[in-house]
CSV table of C-alpha atoms in Angstrom, one decimal:
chain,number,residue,atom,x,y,z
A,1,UNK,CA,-22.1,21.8,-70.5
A,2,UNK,CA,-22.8,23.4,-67.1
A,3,UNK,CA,-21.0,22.0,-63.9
A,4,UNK,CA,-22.9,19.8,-61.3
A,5,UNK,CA,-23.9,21.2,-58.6
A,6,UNK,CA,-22.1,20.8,-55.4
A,7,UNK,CA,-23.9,18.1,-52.8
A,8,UNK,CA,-25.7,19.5,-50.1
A,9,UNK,CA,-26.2,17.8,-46.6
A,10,UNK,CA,-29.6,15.9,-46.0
A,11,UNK,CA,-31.7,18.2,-43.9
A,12,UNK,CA,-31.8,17.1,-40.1
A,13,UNK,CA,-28.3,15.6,-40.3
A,14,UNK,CA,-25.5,17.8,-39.5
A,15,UNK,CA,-22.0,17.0,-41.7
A,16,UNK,CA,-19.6,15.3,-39.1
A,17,UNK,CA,-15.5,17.0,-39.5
A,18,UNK,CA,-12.7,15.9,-38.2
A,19,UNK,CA,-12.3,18.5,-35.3
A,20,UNK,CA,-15.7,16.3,-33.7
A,21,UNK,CA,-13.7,13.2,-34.2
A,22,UNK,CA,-10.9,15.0,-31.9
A,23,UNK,CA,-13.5,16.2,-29.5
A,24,UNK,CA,-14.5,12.6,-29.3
A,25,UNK,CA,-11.4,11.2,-28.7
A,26,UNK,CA,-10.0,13.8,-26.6
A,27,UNK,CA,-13.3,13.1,-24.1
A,28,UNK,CA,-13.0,9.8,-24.4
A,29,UNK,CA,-9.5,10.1,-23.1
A,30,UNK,CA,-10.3,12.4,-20.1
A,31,UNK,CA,-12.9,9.9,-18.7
A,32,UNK,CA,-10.3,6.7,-19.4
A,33,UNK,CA,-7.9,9.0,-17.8
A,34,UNK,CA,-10.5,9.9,-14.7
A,35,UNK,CA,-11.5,6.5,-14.2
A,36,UNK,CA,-7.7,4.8,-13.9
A,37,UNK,CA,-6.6,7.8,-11.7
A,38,UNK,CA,-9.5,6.8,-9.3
A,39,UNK,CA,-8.4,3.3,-9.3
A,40,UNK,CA,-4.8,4.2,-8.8
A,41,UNK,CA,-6.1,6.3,-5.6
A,42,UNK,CA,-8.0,3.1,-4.0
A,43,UNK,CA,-5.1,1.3,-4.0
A,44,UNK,CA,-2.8,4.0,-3.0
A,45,UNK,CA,-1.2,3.8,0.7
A,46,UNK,CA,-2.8,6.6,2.9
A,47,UNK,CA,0.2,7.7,3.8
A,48,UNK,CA,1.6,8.2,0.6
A,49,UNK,CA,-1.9,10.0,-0.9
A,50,UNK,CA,-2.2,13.6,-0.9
A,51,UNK,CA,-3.8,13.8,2.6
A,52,UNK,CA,-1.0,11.9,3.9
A,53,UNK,CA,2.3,13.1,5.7
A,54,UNK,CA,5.5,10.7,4.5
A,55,UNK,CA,6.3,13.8,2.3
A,56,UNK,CA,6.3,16.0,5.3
A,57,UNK,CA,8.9,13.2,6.7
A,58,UNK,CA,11.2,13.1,4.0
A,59,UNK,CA,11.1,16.6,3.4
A,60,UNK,CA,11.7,17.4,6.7
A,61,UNK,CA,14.8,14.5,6.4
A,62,UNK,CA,16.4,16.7,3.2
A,63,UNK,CA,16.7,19.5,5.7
A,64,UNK,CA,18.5,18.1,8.4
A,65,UNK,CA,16.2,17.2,10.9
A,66,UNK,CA,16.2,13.6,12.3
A,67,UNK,CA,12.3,12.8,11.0
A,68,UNK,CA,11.0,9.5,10.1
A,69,UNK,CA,7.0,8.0,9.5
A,70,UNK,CA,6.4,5.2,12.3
A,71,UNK,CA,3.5,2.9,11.9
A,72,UNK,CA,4.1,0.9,15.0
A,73,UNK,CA,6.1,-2.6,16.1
A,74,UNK,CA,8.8,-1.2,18.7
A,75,UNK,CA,8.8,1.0,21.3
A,76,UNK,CA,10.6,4.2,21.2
A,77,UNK,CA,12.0,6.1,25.0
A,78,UNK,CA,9.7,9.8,25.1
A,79,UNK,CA,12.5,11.3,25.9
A,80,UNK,CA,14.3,10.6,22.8
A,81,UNK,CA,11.3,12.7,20.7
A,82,UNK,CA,11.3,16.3,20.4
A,83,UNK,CA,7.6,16.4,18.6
A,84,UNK,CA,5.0,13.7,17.4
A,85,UNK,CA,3.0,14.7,14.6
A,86,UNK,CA,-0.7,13.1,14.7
A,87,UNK,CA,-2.5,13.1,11.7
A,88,UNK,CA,-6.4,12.3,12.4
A,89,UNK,CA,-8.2,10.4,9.8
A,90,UNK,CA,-11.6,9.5,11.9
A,91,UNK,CA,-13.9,12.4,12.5
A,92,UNK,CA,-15.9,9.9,15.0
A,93,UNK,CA,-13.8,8.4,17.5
A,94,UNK,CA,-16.6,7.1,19.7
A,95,UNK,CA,-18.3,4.9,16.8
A,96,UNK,CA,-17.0,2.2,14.5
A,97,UNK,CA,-16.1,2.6,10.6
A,98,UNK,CA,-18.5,1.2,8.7
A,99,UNK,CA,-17.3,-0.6,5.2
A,100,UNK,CA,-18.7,1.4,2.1
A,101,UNK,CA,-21.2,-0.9,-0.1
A,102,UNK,CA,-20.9,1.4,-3.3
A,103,UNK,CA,-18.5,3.7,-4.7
A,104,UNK,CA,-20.1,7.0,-3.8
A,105,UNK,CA,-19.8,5.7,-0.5
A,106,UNK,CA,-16.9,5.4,-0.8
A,107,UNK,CA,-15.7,8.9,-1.9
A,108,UNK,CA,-18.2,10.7,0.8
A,109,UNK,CA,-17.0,8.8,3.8
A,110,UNK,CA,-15.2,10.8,6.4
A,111,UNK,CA,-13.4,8.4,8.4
A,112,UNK,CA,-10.4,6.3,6.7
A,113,UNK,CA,-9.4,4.3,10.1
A,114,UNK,CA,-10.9,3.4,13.6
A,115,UNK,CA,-8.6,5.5,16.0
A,116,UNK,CA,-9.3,5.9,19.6
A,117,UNK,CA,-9.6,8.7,21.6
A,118,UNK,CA,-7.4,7.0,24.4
A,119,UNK,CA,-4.8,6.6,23.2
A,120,UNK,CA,-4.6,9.8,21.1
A,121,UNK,CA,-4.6,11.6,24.7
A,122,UNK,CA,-1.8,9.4,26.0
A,123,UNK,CA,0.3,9.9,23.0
A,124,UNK,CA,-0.2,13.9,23.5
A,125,UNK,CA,0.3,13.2,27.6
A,126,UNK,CA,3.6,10.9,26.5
A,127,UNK,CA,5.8,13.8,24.5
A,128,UNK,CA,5.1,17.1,23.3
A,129,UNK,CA,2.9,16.3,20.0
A,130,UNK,CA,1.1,18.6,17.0
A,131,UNK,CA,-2.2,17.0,16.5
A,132,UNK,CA,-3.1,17.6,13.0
A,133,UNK,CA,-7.2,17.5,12.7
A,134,UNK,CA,-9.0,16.0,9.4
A,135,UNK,CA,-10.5,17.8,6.8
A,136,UNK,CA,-11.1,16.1,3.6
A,137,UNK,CA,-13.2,12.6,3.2
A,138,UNK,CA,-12.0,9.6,1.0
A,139,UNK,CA,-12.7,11.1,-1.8
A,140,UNK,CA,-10.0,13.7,-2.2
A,141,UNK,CA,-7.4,11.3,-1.3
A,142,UNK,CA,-8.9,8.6,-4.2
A,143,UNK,CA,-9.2,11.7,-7.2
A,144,UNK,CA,-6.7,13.6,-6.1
A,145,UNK,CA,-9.5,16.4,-6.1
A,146,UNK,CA,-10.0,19.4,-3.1
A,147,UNK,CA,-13.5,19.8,-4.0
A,148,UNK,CA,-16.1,21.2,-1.0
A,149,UNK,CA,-18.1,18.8,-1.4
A,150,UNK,CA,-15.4,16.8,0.0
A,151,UNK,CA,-14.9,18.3,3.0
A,152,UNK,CA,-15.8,16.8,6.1
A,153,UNK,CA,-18.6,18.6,8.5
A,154,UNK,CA,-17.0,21.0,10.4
A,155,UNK,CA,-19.4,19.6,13.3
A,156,UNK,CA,-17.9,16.3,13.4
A,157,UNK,CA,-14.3,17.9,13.6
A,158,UNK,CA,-15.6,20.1,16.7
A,159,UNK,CA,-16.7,16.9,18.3
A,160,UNK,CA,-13.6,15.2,17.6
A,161,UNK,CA,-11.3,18.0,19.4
A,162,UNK,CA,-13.3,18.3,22.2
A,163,UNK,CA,-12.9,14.9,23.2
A,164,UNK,CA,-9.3,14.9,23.1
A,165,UNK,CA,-8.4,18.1,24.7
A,166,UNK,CA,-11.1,17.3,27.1
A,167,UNK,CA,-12.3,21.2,27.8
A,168,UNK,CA,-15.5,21.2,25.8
A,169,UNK,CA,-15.1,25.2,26.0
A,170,UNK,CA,-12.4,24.4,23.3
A,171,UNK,CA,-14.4,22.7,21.3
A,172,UNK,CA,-17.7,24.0,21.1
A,173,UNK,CA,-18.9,26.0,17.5
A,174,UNK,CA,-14.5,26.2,17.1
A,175,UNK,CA,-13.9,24.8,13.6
A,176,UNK,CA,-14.7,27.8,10.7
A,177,UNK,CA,-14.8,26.9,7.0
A,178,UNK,CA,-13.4,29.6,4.2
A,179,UNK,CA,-15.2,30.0,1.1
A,180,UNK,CA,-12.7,31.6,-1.0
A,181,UNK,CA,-10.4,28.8,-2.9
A,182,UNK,CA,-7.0,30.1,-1.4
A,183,UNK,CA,-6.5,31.6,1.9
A,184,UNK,CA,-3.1,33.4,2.9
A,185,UNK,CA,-2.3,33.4,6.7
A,186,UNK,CA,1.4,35.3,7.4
A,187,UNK,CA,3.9,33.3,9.7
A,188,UNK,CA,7.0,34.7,10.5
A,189,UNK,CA,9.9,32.6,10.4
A,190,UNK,CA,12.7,32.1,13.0
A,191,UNK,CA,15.3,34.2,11.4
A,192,UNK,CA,12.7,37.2,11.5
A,193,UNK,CA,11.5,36.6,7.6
A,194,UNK,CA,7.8,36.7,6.8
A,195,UNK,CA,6.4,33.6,5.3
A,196,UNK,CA,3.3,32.9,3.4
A,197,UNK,CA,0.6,30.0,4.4
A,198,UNK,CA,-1.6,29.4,1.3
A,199,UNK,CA,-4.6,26.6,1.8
A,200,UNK,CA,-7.7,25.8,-0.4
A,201,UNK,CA,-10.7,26.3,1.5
A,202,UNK,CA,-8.9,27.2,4.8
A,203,UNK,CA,-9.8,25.3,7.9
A,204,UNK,CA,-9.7,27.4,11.3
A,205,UNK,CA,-10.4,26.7,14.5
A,206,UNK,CA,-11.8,29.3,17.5
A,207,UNK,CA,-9.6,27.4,20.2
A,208,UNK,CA,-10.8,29.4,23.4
A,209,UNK,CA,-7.9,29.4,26.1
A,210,UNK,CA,-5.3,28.5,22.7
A,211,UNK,CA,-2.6,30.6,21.8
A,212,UNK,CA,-2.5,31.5,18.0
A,213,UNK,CA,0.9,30.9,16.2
A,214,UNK,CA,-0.9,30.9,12.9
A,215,UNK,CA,-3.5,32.7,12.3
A,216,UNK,CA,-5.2,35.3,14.9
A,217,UNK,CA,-7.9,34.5,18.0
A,218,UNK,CA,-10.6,33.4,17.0
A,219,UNK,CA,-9.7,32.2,13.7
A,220,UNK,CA,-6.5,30.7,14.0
A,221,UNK,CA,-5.2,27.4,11.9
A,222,UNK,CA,-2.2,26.3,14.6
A,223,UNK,CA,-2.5,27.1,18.2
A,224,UNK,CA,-1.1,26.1,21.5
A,225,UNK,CA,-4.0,24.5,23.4
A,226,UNK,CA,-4.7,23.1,27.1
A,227,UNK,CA,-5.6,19.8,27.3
A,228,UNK,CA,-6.6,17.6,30.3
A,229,UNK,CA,-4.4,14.9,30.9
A,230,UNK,CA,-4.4,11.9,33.2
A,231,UNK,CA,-2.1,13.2,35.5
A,232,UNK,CA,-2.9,16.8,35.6
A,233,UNK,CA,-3.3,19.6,32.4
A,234,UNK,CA,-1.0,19.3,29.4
A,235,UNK,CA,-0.3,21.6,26.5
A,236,UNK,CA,-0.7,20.2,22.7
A,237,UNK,CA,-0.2,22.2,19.4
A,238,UNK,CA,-3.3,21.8,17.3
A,239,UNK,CA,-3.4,21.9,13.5
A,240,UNK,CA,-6.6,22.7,11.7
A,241,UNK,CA,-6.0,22.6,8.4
A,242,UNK,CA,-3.9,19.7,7.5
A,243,UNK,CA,-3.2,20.9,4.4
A,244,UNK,CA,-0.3,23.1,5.7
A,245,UNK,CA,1.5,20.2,6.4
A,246,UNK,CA,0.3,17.1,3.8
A,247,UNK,CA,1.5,16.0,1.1
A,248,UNK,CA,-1.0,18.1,-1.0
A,249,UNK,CA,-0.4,21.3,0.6
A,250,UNK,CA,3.6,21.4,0.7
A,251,UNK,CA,3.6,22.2,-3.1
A,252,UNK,CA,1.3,25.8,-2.2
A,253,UNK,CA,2.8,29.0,-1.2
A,254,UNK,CA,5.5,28.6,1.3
A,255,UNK,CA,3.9,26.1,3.2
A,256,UNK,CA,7.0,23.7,2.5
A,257,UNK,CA,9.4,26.4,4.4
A,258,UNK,CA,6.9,27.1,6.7
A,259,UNK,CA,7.2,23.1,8.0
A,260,UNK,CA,10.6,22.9,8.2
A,261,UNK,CA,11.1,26.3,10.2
A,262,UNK,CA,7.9,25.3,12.5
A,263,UNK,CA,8.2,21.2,13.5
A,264,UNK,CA,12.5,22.2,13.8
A,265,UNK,CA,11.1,24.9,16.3
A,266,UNK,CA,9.0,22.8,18.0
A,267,UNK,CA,11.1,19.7,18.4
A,268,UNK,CA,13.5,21.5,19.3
A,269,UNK,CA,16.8,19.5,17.6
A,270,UNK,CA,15.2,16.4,18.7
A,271,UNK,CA,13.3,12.9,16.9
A,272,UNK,CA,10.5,14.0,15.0
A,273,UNK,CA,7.8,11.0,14.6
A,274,UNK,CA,5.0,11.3,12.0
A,275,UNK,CA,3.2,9.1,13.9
A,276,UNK,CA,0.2,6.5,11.7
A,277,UNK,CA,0.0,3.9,14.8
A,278,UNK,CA,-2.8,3.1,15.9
A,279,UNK,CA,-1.4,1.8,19.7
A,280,UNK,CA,1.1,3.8,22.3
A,281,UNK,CA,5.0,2.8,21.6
A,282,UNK,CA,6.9,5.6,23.4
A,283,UNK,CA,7.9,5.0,26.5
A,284,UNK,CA,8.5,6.9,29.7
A,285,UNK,CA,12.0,5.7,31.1
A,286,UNK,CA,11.6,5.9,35.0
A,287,UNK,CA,15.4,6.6,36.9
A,288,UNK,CA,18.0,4.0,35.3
A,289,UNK,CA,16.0,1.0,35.0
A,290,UNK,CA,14.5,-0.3,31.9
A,291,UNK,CA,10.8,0.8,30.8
A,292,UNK,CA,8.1,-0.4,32.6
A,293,UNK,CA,7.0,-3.7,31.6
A,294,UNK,CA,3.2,-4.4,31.7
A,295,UNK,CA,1.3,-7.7,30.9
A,296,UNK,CA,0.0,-6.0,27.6
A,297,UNK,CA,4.2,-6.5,26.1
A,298,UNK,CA,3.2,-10.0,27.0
A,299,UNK,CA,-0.5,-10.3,25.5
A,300,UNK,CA,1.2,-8.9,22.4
A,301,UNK,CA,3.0,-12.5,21.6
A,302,UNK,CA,-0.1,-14.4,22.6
A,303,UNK,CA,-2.1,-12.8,20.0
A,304,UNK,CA,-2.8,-13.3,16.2
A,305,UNK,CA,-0.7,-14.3,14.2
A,306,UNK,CA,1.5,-15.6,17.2
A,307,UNK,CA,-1.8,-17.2,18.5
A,308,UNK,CA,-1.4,-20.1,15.7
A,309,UNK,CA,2.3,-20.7,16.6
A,310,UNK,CA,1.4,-21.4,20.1
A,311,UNK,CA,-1.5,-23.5,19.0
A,312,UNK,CA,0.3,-25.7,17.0
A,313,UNK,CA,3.3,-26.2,19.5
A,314,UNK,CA,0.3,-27.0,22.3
A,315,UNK,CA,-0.6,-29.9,19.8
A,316,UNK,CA,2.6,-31.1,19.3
A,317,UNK,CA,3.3,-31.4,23.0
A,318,UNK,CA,0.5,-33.0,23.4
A,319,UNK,CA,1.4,-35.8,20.8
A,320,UNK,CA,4.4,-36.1,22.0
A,321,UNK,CA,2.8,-37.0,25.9
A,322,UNK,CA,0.4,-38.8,24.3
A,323,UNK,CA,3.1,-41.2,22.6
A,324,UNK,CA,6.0,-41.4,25.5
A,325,UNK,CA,3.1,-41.8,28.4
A,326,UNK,CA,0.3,-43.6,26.4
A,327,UNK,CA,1.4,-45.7,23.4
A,328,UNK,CA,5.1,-46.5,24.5
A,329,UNK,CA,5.0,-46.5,28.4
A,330,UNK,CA,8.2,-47.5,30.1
A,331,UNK,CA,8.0,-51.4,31.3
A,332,UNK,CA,7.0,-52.4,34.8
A,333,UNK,CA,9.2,-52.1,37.1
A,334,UNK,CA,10.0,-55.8,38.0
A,335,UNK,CA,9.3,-57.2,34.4
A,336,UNK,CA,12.2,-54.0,33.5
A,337,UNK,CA,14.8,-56.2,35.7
A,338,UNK,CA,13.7,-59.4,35.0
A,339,UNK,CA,15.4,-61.2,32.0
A,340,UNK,CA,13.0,-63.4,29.9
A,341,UNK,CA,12.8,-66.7,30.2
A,342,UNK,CA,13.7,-70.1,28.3
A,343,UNK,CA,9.7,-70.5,28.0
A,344,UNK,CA,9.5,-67.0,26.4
A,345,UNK,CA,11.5,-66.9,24.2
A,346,UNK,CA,10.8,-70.5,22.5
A,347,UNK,CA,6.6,-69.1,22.8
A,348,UNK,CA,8.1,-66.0,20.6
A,349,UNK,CA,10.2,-67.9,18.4
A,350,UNK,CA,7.0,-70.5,17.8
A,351,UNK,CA,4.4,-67.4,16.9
A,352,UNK,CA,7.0,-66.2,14.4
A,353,UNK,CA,7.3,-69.6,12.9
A,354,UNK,CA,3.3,-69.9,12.9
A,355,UNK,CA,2.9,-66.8,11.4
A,356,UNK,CA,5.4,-66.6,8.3
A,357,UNK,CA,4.0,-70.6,7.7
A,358,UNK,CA,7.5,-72.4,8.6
A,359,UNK,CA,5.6,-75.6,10.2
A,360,UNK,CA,8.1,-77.8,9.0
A,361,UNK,CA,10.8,-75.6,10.9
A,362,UNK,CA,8.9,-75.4,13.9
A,363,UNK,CA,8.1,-78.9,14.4
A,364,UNK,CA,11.7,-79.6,14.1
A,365,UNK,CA,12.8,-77.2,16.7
A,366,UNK,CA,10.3,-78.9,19.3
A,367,UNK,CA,11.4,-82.2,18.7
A,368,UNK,CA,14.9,-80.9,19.8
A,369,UNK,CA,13.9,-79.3,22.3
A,370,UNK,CA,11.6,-82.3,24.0
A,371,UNK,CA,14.3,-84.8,23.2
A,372,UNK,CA,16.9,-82.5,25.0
A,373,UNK,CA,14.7,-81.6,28.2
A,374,UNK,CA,13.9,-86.3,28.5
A,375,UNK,CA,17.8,-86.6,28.0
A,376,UNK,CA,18.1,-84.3,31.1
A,377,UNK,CA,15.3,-86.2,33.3
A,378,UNK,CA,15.8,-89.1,32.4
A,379,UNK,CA,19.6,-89.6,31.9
A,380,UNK,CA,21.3,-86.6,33.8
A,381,UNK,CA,24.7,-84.9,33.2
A,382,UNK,CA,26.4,-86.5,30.7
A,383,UNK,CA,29.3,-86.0,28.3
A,384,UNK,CA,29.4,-84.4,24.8
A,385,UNK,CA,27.1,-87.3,23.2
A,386,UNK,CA,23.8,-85.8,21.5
A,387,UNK,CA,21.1,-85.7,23.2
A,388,UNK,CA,19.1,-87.8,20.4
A,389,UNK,CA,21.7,-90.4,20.5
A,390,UNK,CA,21.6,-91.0,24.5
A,391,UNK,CA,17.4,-91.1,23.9
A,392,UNK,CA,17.6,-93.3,21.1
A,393,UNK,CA,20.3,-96.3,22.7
A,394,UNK,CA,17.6,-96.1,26.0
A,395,UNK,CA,14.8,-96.7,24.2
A,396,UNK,CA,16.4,-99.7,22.2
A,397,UNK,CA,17.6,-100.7,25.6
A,398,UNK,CA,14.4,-100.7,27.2
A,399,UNK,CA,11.8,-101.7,23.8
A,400,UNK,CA,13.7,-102.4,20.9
A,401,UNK,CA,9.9,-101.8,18.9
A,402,UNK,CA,9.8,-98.4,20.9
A,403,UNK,CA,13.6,-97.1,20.0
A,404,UNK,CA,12.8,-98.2,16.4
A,405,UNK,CA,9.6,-96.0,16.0
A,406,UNK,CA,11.2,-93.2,17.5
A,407,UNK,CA,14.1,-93.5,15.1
A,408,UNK,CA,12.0,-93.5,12.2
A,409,UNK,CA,9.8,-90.4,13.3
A,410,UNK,CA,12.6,-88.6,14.6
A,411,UNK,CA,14.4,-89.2,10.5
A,412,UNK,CA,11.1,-88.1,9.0
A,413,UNK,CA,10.8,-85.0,10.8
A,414,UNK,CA,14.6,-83.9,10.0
A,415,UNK,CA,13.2,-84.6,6.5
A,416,UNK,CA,10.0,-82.8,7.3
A,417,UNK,CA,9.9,-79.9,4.6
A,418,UNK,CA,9.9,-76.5,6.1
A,419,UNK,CA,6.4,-75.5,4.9
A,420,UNK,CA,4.6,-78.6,6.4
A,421,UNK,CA,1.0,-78.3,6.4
A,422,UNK,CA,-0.6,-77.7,9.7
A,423,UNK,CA,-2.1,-81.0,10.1
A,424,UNK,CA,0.7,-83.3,9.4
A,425,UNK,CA,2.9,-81.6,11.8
A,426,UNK,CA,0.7,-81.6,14.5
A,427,UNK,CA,0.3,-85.8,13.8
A,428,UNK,CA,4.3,-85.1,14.2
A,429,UNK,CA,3.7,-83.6,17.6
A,430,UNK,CA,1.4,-86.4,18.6
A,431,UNK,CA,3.2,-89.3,17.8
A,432,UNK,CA,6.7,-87.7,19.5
A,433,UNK,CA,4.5,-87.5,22.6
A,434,UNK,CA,2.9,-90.5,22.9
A,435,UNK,CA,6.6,-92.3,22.6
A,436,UNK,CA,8.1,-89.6,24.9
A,437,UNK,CA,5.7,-90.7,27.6
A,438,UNK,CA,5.8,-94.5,27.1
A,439,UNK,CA,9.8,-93.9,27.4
A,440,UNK,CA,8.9,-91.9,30.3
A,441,UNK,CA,6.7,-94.9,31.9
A,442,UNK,CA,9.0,-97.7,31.1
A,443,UNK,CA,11.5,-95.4,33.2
């Protein structure tokens, strides 16, 4: 018997093996991988991203220096700050970030927050500062990726120095873009040693009137530049590539010695403030006094979220007007002094009767009361007898038939029950009347 022959595979069907499974997977791993890295980078602070600078801080910390990140919310005295590092991350101060509608937007656009060019030139005119230019657009800070395409125009970075030094000479055709992957630049250290800058797709600037510290004329990456300030011409360090200095870049070359030997240099032993705000907190102290107070340290506490504080306490004040002057007034003046009469208080005493239905009660109390006030007319002071008593013997006196009926009423209304119906006791109130005034006639 001759073997079978082995199976062949169907023509236009190649035979699947496990090492396509494993390419599969392993692909299918890479893009899961890519796509929760990108979503980790959208919700990642700035400042903690690779383009940001709170490495550069605690780095900086580890060696010695007094360092910290500052995003604004107190004032700190100028002199007390040896260097302000100014990270730019909007290549167009003069127009307004627009939101991205789509994710590609979103990785392409070059400006992560509305600075102002202002204030960037007071914070330089306010202490000595290293303002630290952008390079990279959202998308290297979301992937984690220093691709070019990611770069931001070196037009727009041009335009962006030139308005804060003011000396458009400065700023004119200055930013150059490398095209190798790594660039080295030497920097030589305090203690005399020769230190290595390495940067992916180096940023330099031309900088005319700048002196080079890194880099040479024409092509430097940190120089000392002039800058016009509001009370005359300043000097500011400018950084072209922030990658020397970012969280990204301290992990090439020497870059991380390189930033502790420079910013301890150039704050001289002093504060160093990696500076995020988007407002001016350091203050010039002016002889012994406190810092000068402006209405702006005022305007601060008037606006959102303090502005809802102050709205509701406006409301309640007004309530509480509204009910002291409005809804319980103080009494008249001469109705204040005044004590209330006899009259007043039987009227009140009557309504509450009325009201909670005691008729019976009520006609009872007014019997007393009209008895008492004829036994005063009619009789005058008189010893501790009752007032019914001295009523009754003068009306026998006077009518015997009179002093009889008034007797009998006067029983039947001590007998009255205290929910009387209306009608009954005002027949009451009739009859006690009518024999009142015929006692009061016979008088």
């Amino acid at each position: 018997m001759s073997a079978p022959a082995p199976a062949r595979p169907t023509p236009g069907r190649a035979a699947s093996t496990p090492l396509d499974a494993i390419v599969v997977l392993v692909s299918l791993a890479a893009a899961l991988g890519a796509m929760l890295l990108f979503a980790a980078g959208r919700d990642q602070p700035l400042r903690q991203a690779p383009s940001g600078f709170d490495g550069l801080a605690i780095w900086l910390a580890e060696g010695g220096l007094d360092a910290q990140s500052f995003r604004g919310g107190w004032t700190i005295p100028a002199r007390e700050v040896g260097l302000t590092v100014l990270p730019v991350y909007d290549a167009a101060l003069d127009e307004a970030r627009v939101a991205p509608a789509t994710e590609t937007e979103l990785r392409l656009q070059r400006d992560e927050i509305d600075m102002d060019a202002r204030t960037l030139r007071e914070k330089v005119g306010m202490a000595p500062a290293l303002l630290v230019l952008p390079k990279w657009r959202s998308g290297m800070r979301l992937t984690g990726v220093a691709h070019p395409d990611l770069l931001i125009d070196p037009a727009d970075v041009s335009r962006l120095l030139e308005r804060v030094l003011g000396r458009p000479a400065a700023a004119a055709g200055a930013i150059g873009q490398a095209t190798a992957p790594f660039s080295d630049f030497a920097y030589r250290g305090a203690d005399g040693r020769t230190l290595t800058a390495r940067l992916p797709l180096a940023r330099t600037f031309e900088g005319a009137g700048c002196r080079p510290e890194i880099g040479r004329p024409g092509a430097m990456i940190l120089g000392l530049c002039p800058t016009e300030l509001a009370d005359g011409e300043g000097w500011v360090h400018v950084l072209s590539d922030p990658d020397l200095l970012n969280n990204h870049g301290l992990r090439l070359g020497d870059n991380a010695r390189i930033a502790r030997d420079l910013v301890g240099r150039l704050a001289d032993g002093r504060r160093v403030i990696v500076d995020y705000s988007l407002e001016t907190w350091l203050t010039a102290e002016r002889g012994r006094g406190s810092p000068a107070r402006t209405w702006a340290d005022l305007a601060r506490f008037l606006a959102f979220p303090f502005s809802l504080l102050w709205l509701g306490a406006g409301a309640t004040l007004a309530l509480f007007v509204w009910r002291g002057a409005v809804r319980a007034g103080p009494a008249a003046d001469g109705e204040a002094r005044r004590p209330p009469s006899r009259a007043a208080m039987l009227g009140a005493r009557a309504r509450l009767m009325r009201l909670t239905g005691q008729d019976g009660a009520l006609v009872q109390a007014y019997a007393q009361a009209r008895i008492g006030s004829t036994a005063r007319r009619l009789l005058g002071p008189r010893g501790p007898e009752p007032a019914e008593t001295a009523v009754l013997r003068l009306a026998r006196r006077r009518d015997a038939a009179l002093g009889k009926r008034l007797a009998a009423l006067l029983g039947r209304i001590r007998a009255a029950p205290p929910d009387l119906p209306p009608e009954a006791a005002v027949a009451c109130v009739d009859e006690l009347e009518i024999l009142l005034e015929r006692l009061n006639d016979d008088a």
